[in-house]
XYZ file of C-alpha atoms in Angstrom:
601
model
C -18.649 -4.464 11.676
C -18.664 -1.584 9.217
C -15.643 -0.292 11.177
C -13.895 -3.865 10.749
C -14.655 -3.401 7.121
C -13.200 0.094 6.685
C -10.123 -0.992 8.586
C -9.814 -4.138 6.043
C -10.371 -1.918 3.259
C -7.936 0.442 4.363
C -5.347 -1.674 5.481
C -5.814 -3.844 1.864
C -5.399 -0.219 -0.080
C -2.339 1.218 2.031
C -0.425 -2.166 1.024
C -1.842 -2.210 -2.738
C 0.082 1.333 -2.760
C 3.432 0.431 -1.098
C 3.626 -2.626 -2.947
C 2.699 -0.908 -6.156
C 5.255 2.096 -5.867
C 7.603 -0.939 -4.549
C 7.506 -2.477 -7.994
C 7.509 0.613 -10.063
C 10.612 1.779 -8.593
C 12.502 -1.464 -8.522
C 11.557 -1.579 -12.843
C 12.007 2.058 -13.202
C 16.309 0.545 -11.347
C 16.288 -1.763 -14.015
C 19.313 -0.107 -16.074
C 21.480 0.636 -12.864
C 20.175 -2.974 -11.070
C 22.052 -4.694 -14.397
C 24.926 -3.101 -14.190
C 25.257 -2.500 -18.084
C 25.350 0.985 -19.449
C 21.731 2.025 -20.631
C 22.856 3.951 -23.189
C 24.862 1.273 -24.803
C 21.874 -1.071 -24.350
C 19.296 1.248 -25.805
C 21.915 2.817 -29.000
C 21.814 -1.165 -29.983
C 18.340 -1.724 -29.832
C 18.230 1.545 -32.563
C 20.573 0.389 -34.637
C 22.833 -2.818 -34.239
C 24.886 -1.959 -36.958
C 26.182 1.701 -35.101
C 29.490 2.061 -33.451
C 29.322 2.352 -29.856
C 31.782 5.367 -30.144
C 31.921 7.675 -26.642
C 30.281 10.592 -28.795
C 26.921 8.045 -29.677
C 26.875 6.967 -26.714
C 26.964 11.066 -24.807
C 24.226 12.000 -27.538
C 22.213 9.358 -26.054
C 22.805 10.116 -22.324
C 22.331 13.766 -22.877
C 18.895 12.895 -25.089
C 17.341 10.658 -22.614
C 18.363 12.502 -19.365
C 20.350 9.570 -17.832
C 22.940 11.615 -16.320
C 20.774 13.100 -13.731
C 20.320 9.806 -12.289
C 17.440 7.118 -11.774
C 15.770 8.595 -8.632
C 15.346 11.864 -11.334
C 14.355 9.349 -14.071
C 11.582 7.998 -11.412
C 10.287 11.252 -10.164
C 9.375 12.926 -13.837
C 7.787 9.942 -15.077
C 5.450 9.787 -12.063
C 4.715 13.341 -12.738
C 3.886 12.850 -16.275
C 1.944 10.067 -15.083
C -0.181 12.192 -13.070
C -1.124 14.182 -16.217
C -1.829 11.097 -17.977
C 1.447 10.917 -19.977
C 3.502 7.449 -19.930
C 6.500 8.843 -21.192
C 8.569 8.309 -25.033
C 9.878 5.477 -25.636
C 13.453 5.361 -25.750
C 14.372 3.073 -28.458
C 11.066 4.150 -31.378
C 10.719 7.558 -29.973
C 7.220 7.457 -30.264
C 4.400 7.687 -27.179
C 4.479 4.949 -25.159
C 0.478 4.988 -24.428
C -0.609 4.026 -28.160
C 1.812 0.702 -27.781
C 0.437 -0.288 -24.528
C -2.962 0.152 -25.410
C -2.760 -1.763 -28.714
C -0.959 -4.897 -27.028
C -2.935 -4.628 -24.052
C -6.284 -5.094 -26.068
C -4.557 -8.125 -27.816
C -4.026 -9.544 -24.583
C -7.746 -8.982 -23.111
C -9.204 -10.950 -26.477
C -6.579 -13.488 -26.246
C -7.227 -13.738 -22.638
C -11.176 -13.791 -23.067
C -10.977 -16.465 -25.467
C -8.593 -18.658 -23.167
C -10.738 -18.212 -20.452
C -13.358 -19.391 -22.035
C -11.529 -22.304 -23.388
C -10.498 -22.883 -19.320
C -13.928 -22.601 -17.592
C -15.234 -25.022 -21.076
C -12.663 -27.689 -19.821
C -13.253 -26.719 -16.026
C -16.964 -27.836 -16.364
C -15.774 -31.053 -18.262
C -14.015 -32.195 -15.585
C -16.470 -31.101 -13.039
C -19.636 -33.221 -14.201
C -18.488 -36.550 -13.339
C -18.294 -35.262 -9.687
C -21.789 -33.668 -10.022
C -23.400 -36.667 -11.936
C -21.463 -39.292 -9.576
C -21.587 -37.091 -6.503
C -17.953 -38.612 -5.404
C -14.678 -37.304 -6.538
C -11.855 -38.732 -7.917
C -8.000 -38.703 -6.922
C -7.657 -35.849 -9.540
C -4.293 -37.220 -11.341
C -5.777 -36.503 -14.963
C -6.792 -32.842 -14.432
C -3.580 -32.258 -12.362
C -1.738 -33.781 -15.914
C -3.873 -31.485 -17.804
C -2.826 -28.405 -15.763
C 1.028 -29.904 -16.056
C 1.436 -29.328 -19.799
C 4.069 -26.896 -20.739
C 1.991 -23.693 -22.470
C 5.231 -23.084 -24.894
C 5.337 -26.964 -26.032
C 1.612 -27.110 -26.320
C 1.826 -24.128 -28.500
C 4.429 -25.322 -30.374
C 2.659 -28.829 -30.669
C -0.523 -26.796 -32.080
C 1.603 -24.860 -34.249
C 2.807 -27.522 -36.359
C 0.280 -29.990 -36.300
C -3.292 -27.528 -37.152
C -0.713 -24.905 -38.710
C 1.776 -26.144 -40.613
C 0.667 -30.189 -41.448
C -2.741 -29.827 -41.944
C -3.051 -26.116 -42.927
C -6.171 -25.283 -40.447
C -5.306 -22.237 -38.900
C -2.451 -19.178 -39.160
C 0.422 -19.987 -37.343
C 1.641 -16.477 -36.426
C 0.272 -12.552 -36.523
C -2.480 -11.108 -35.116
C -5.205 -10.349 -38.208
C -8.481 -11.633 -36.898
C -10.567 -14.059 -34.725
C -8.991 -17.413 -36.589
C -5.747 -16.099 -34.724
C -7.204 -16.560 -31.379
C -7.614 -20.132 -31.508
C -4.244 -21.924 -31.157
C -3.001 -19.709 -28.365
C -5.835 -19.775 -26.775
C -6.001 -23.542 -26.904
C -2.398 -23.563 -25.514
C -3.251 -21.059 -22.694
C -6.559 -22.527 -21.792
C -5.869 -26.079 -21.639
C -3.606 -26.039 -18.503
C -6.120 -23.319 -16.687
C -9.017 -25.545 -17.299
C -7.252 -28.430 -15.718
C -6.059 -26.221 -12.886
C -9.576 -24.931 -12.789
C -11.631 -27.678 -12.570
C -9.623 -29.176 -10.100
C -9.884 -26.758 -7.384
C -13.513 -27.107 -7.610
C -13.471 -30.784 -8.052
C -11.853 -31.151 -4.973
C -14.161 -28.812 -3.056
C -17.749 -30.510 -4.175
C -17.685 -33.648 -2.379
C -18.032 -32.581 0.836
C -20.744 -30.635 -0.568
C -22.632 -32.787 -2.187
C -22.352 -35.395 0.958
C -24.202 -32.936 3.409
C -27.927 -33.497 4.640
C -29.789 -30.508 2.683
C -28.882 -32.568 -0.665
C -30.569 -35.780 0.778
C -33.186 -33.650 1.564
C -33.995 -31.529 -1.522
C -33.480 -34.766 -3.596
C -36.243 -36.453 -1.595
C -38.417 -33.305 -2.425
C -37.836 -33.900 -6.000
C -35.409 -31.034 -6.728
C -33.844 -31.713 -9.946
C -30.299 -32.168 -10.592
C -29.836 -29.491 -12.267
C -30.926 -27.318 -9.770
C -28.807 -29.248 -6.838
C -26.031 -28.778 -9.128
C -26.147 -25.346 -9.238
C -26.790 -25.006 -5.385
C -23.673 -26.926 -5.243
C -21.927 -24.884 -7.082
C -23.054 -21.541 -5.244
C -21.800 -23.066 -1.972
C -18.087 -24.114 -2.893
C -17.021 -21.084 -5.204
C -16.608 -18.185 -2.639
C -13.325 -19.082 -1.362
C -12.045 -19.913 -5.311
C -13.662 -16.914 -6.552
C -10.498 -15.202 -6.511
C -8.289 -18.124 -7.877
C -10.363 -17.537 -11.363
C -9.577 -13.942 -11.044
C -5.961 -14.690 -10.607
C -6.306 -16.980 -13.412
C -7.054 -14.569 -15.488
C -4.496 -11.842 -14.812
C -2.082 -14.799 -15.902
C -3.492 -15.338 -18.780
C -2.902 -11.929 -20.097
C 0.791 -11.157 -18.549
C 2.225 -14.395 -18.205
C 1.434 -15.770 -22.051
C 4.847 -14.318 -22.943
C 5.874 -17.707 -24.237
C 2.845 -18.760 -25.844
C 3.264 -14.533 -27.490
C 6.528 -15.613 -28.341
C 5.803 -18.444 -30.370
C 2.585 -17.082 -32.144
C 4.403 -13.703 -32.589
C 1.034 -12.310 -31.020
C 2.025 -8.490 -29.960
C 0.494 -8.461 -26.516
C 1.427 -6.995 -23.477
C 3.509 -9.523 -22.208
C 5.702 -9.933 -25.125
C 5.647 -6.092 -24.984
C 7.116 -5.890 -21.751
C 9.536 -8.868 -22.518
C 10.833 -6.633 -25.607
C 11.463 -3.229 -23.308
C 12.625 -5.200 -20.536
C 15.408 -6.781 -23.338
C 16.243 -3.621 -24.704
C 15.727 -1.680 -21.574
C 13.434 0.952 -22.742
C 12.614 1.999 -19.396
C 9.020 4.309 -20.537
C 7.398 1.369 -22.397
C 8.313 -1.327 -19.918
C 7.229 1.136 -17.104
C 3.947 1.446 -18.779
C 3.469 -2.417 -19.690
C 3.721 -3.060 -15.995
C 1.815 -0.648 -14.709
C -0.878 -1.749 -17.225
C -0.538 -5.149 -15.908
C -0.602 -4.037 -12.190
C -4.131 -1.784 -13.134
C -5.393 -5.450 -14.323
C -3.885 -7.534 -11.068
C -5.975 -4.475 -9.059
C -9.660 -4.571 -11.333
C -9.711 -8.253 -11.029
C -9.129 -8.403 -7.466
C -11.693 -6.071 -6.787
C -14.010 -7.949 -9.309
C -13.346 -11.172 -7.317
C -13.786 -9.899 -4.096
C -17.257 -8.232 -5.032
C -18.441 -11.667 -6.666
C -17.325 -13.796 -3.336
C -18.992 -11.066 -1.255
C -22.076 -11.461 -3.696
C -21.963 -15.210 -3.515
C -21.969 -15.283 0.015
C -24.936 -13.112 1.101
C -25.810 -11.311 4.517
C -24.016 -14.501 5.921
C -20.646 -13.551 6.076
C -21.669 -10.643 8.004
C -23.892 -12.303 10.370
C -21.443 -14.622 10.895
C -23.914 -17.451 9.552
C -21.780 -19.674 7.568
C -21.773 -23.083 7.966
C -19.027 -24.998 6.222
C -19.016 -28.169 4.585
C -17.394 -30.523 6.264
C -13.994 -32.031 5.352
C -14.312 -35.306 2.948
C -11.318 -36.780 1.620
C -11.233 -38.182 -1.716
C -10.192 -41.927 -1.257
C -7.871 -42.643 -4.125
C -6.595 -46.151 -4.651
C -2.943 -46.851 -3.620
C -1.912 -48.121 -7.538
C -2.189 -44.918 -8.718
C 0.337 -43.338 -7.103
C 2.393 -46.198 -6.852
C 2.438 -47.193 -10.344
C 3.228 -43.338 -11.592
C 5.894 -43.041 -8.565
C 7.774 -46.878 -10.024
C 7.748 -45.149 -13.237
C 8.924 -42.022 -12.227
C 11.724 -43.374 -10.247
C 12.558 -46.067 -12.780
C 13.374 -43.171 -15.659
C 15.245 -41.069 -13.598
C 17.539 -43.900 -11.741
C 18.041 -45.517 -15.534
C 19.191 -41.881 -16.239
C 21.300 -41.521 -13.532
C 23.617 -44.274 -14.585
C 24.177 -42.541 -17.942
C 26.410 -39.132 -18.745
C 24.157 -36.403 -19.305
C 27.469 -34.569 -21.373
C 28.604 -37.028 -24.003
C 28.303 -34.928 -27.045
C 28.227 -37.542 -30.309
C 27.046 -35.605 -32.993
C 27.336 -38.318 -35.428
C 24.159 -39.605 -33.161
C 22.697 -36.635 -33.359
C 18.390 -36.915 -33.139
C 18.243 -40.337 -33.181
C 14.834 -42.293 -32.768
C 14.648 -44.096 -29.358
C 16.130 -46.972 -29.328
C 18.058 -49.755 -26.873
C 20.869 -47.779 -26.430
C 19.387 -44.667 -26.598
C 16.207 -45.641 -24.562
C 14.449 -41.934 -25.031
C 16.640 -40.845 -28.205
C 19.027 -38.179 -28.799
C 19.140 -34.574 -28.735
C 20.438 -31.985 -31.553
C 23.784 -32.524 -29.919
C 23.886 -36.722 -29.727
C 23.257 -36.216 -25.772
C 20.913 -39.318 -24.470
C 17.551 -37.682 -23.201
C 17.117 -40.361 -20.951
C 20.666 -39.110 -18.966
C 19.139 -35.610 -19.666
C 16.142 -36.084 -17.816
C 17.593 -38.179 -15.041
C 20.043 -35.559 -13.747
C 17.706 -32.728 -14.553
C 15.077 -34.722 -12.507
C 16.622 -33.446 -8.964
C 17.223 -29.596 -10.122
C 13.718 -28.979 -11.361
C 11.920 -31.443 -8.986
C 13.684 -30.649 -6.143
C 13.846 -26.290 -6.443
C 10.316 -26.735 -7.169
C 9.663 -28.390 -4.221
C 11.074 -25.958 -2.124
C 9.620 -22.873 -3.623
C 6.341 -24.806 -3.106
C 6.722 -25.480 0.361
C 8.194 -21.771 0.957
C 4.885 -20.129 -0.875
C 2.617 -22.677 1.207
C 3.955 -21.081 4.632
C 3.835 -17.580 3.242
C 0.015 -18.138 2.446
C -0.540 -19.903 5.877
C 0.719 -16.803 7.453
C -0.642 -14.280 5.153
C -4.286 -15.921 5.250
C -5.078 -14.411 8.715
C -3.971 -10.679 7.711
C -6.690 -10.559 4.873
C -6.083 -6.597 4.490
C -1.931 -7.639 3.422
C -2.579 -10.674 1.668
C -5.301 -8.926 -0.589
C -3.303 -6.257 -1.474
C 0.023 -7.837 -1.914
C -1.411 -10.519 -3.897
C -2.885 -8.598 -6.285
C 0.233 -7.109 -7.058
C 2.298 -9.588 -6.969
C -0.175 -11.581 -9.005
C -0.147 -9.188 -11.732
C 3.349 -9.448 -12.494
C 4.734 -12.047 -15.510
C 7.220 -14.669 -14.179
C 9.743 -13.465 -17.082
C 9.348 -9.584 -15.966
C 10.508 -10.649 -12.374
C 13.223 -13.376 -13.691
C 14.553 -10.175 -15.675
C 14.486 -8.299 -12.908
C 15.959 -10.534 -10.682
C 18.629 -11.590 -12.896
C 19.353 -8.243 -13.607
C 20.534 -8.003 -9.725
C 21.771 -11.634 -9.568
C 22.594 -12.938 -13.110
C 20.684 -15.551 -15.019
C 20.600 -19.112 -12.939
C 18.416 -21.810 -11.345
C 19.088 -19.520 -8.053
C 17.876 -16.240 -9.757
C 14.800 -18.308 -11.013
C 14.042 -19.830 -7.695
C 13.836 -16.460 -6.130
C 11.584 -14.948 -8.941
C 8.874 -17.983 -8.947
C 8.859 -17.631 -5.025
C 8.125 -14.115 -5.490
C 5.191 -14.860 -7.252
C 4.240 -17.599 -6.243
C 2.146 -17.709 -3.203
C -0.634 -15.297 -4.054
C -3.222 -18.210 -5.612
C -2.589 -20.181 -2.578
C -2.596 -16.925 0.060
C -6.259 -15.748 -1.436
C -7.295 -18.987 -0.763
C -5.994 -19.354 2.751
C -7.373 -15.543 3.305
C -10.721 -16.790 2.025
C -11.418 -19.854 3.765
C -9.841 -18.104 7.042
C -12.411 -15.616 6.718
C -15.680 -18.028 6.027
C -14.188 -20.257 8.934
C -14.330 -17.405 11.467
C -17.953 -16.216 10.328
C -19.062 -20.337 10.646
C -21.828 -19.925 13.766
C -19.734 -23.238 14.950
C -16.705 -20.679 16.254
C -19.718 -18.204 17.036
C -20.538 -20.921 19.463
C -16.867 -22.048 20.667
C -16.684 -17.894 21.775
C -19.909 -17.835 23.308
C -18.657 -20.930 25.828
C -15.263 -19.143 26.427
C -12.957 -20.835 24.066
C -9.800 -18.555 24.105
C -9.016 -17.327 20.493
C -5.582 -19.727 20.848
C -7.861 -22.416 20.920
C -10.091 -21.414 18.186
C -6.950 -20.633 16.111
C -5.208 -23.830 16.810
C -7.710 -26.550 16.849
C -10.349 -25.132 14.535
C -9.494 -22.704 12.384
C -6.240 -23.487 11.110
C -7.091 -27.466 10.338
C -9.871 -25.858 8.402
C -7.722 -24.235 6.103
C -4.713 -25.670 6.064
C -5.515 -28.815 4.595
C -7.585 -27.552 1.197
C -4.883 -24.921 1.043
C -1.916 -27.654 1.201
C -3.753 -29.786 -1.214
C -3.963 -27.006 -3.203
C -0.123 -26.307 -2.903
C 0.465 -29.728 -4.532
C -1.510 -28.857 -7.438
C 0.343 -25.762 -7.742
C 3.676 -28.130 -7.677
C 4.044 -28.540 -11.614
C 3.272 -25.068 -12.156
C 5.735 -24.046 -10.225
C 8.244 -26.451 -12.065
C 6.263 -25.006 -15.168
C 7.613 -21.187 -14.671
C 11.019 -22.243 -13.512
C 10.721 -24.337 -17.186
C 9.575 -21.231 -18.539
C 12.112 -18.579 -17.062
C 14.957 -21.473 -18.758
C 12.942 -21.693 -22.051
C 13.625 -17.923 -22.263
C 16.703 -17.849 -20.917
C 16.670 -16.403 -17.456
C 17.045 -19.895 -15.664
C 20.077 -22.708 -15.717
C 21.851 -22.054 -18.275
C 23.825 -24.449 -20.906
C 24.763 -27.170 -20.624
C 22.671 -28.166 -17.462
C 20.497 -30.885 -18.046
C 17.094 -28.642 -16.338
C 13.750 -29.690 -18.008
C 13.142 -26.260 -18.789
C 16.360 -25.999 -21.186
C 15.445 -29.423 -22.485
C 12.240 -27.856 -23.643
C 14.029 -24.954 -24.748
C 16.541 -27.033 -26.822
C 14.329 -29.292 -28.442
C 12.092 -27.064 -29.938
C 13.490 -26.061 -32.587
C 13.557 -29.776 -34.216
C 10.227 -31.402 -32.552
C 8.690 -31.951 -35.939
C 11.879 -34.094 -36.536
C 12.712 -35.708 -33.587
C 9.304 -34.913 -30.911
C 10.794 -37.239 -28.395
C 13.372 -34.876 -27.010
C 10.439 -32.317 -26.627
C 7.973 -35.174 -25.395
C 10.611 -36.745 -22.443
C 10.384 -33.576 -20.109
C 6.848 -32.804 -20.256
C 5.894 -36.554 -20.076
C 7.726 -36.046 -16.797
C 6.245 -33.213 -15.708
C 2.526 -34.540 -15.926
C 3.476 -37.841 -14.289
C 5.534 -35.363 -11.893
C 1.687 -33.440 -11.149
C -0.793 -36.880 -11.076
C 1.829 -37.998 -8.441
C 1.499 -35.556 -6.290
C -2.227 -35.499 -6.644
C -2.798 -38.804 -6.437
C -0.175 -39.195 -3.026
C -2.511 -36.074 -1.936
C -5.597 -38.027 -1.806
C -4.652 -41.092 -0.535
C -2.785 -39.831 2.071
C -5.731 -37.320 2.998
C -8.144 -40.746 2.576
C -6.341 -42.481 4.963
C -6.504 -39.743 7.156
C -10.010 -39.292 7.086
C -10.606 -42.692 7.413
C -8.526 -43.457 10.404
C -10.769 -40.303 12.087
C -13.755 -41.488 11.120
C -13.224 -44.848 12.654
C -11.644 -43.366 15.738
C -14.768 -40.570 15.727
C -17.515 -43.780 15.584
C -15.788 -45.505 18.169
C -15.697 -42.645 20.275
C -19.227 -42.195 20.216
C -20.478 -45.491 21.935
C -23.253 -47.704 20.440
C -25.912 -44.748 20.496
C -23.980 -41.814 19.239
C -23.446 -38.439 20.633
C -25.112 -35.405 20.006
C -21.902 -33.219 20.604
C -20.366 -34.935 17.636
C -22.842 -34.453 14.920
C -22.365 -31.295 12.444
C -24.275 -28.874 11.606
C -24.742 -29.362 7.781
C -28.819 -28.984 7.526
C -28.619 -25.747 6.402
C -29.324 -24.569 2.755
C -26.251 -23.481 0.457
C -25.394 -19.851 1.480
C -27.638 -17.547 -0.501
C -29.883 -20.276 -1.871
């Protein structure tokens, strides 16, 4: 076992070090990958007003090196990394370690007090499970996770900073400037959150031991907690993830609270190409991506006990959460209505003399700053954003599946790949490709799938140390068998639910890639841009702002909702085929092993 360990360990590291000098090198191409001169790039980010004349521009090639080529860029940072020095930056000339430093402690409280806001709203939508001990179809906290972090800030902004004068709507002077992008950042983890682990307690809470210790007059609070215990290893490190977004990929909620944190630090080097500081912002980011892995993996292992290693575990069995049929129906009619009304309409007509009107008969969900009809808007950005979301979900869902039984690549790759901002990789992507719905496609797929791969590796890992598959071996059960009728049932349906979740979040960061520019461009009616262009005027005319994000959280109780029912049926169809099977009396070769106490308990 300890030699299984070392290998996993080693095999985890080797890839956390290939991936890592992977990324480093591909940011440290970033000027060559663009195709634009760096030297022009970086002599306007100095001074705008200067004359690109060929004598500026050979001052600046000859002061930053760039004639003797990237590879020679690449190999004398590393070795002033190795004495601790991150480089000048190109554009300020001053050290690049003070900036990182000072925006990466911006983003750790910012990211502290967002997390906090997250697990607050995570254990809100938790109790009614724990108090009820049932779950529920999950379409609200799916919503919740669904809401656009840039429009929520903006939202925030106007209404606690500007109407009613609460809070500061920009800067970073104090503790009172936490609050609104933390609110913004936090809300949508906490749904996300509490989710995961709503979906996960039912089984729990539905195996013998609970019966049994509330007949022994446990008290809730303590079940609750046992509970709790037993369904967190495998999401352990989906809160760790959590929080490496929080701090690299709040770029747009930065943006709009003109917080200096890392992100927005990397998003400003990355836009002027000042290859030292956005070298150093990443690799900042990356050193997070690694700690919190690490951190998660020591909790899970903590959580867990000696019975992981003694191959002990017995896991709760599968219990689909029955959902009613209207609920999906009713938000799929609604759904379909909007975007089939929008269909019929032209998405182009420009009629500024109609510009931000109010909703209205003929303009059903208003008009934009340009007299286009949102409704057409939304109806013909419906299949772009729906449908490349979609498929990068469904792509990232059979990455994990394959990744989650090589632990030692999916650990380390994820927690690099993990680490990295959306925008950073749309830059870097468009850089190569150009700006697009394509470009942004292939950047959320690229960091997409390590949530859902961690939580595939996880539940791979508790499902082979189950002493169920300790006794399939033990009666010969070839390890094809084991794979295919055990193991891979048992995590490929939490994991696939969890890859709907994960379906407006997706559709999120292609939103978010287009609200900064690197996705469809103008005039393309994607709900990203629609975002993008109406928020500039939502205090005057909200409804453009309101249409695409509306959509998007009936877009992510949908597929929630469709989840569970479908997974209800499912479960009850094999229940009733299970009972039948088993005669009048039962058998004792169906009947699971679920008497045990919560691992560790």
């Amino acid at each position: 076992m300890k030699r299984a360990v070392r290998t996993l360990v080693g095999a985890a590291g080797l890839t956390r070090f290939v991936c890592l000098v992977v990324v480093l090198t591909v940011v440290g191409l970033l000027p060559w990958l663009s195709g634009r001169d760096p030297a022009l790039t970086v002599l306007r980010a100095r001074s705008a007003e200067q004359e690109a004349t060929p004598e500026a521009l050979a001052a600046i090639r000859d002061d930053l090196g760039l004639g003797a080529g990237p590879l020679s860029l690449l190999g004398s940072w590393a070795s002033g990394l190795l004495r601790g020095d991150l480089g000048t930056s190109w554009v300020s000339g001053t050290d690049v370690l003070p900036s990182i430093i000072s925006g990466f402690q911006v983003s750790l409280g910012l990211m502290g007090a967002a997390f906090t806001i997250a697990l607050l709203l995570a254990c809100a939508l938790v109790a009614p499970v724990l108090v009820r001990g049932r779950g529920s179809a999950g379409a609200f906290a799916a919503m919740l996770a669904a809401v656009p972090e840039f429009l929520l800030a903006t939202v925030a902004l106007l209404v606690c900073g500007v109407w009613l004068g609460w809070l500061p709507t920009s800067g970073w002077a104090g503790p009172e400037y936490l609050v609104l992008p933390a609110i913004a950042l936090g809300v949508p983890a906490g749904g996300l959150l509490g989710r995961l682990v709503a979906d996960a307690l039912p089984a729990v809470l539905d195996e013998r031991w609970v019966e049994l210790w509330r007949g022994a007059g446990v008290s809730r609070a303590r079940v609750s907690a046992a509970a709790l215990r037993r369904v967190l290893p495998p999401l352990v490190p989906q809160f760790g993830m959590v929080a490496v977004g929080l701090t690299g990929g709040a770029v747009p909620v930065e943006t709009v609270f003109s917080v200096p944190g890392i992100g927005r630090t990397a998003l400003g080097a990355a836009k002027s190409q000042d290859l030292p500081l956005l070298q150093g912002s990443v690799l900042a980011l990356l050193a997070l991506g690694l700690v919190a892995g690490a951190l998660a993996a020591l909790a899970r292992r903590r959580l867990l006990g000696p019975a992981l290693r003694d191959a002990g575990l017995t896991l709760p069995a599968v219990r689909p959460v029955r959902s009613h049929p209207a609920v999906p129906l009713a938000l799929a009619a609604l759904l379909l209505v909007t975007i089939g009304w929008g269909l019929l309409r032209d998405p182009y007509a420009v009629d500024t003399t109609t510009r931000l009107l109010a909703p209205s008969w003929a303009h059903p969900l208003g008009t934009d700053g340009l007299g286009r009809d949102v409704l057409a808007r939304l109806g013909h950005g419906a299949a772009s954003t729906v449908g490349t979301a979609a498929a990068v979900c469904a792509l990232s869902l059979l990455v994990a599946l394959a990744l989650g039984f090589l632990p030692g690549v999916a650990a380390g790759a994820a927690d690099i790949a993990n680490a990295l901002p959306p925008v950073i990789v749309g830059i870097l992507v468009a850089a190569a490709a150009g700006p697009g719905t394509g470009g942004a496609a292939l950047a959320v797929a690229l960091i997409s799938w390590p949530p859902l791969a961690a939580h595939s590796a996880a539940l791979a890992q508790e499902v082979r140390a189950s002493t169920f598959l300790t006794a399939q071996r033990a009666i010969g059960a070839s390890p094809l068998w084991i794979l295919t009728r055990h193991v891979l049932p048992s995590v490929a349906a939490p994991v696939t639910r969890h890859a709907v979740l994960r379906l407006p979040g997706i559709a999120l960061a292609l939103a978010s890639l287009g609200f900064l520019g690197l996705g469809a461009q103008p005039p393309t009616p994607e709900w990203g841009l629609l975002l993008d262009e109406s928020r500039a005027y939502v205090e005057r005319a909200p409804w453009a702002a309101l249409a695409p994000a509306v959509a998007l959280a009936l877009l992510a109780g949908l597929a929630v909702s469709s989840a569970a029912f479908a997974e209800g049926r499912r479960g009850r169809k094999s229940g009733r085929s299970t009972q039948n099977s088993k005669g009048p009396k039962g058998s004792k070769s169906g009947k699971k092993m679920t008497k045990e106490a919560p691992v560790g308990v």
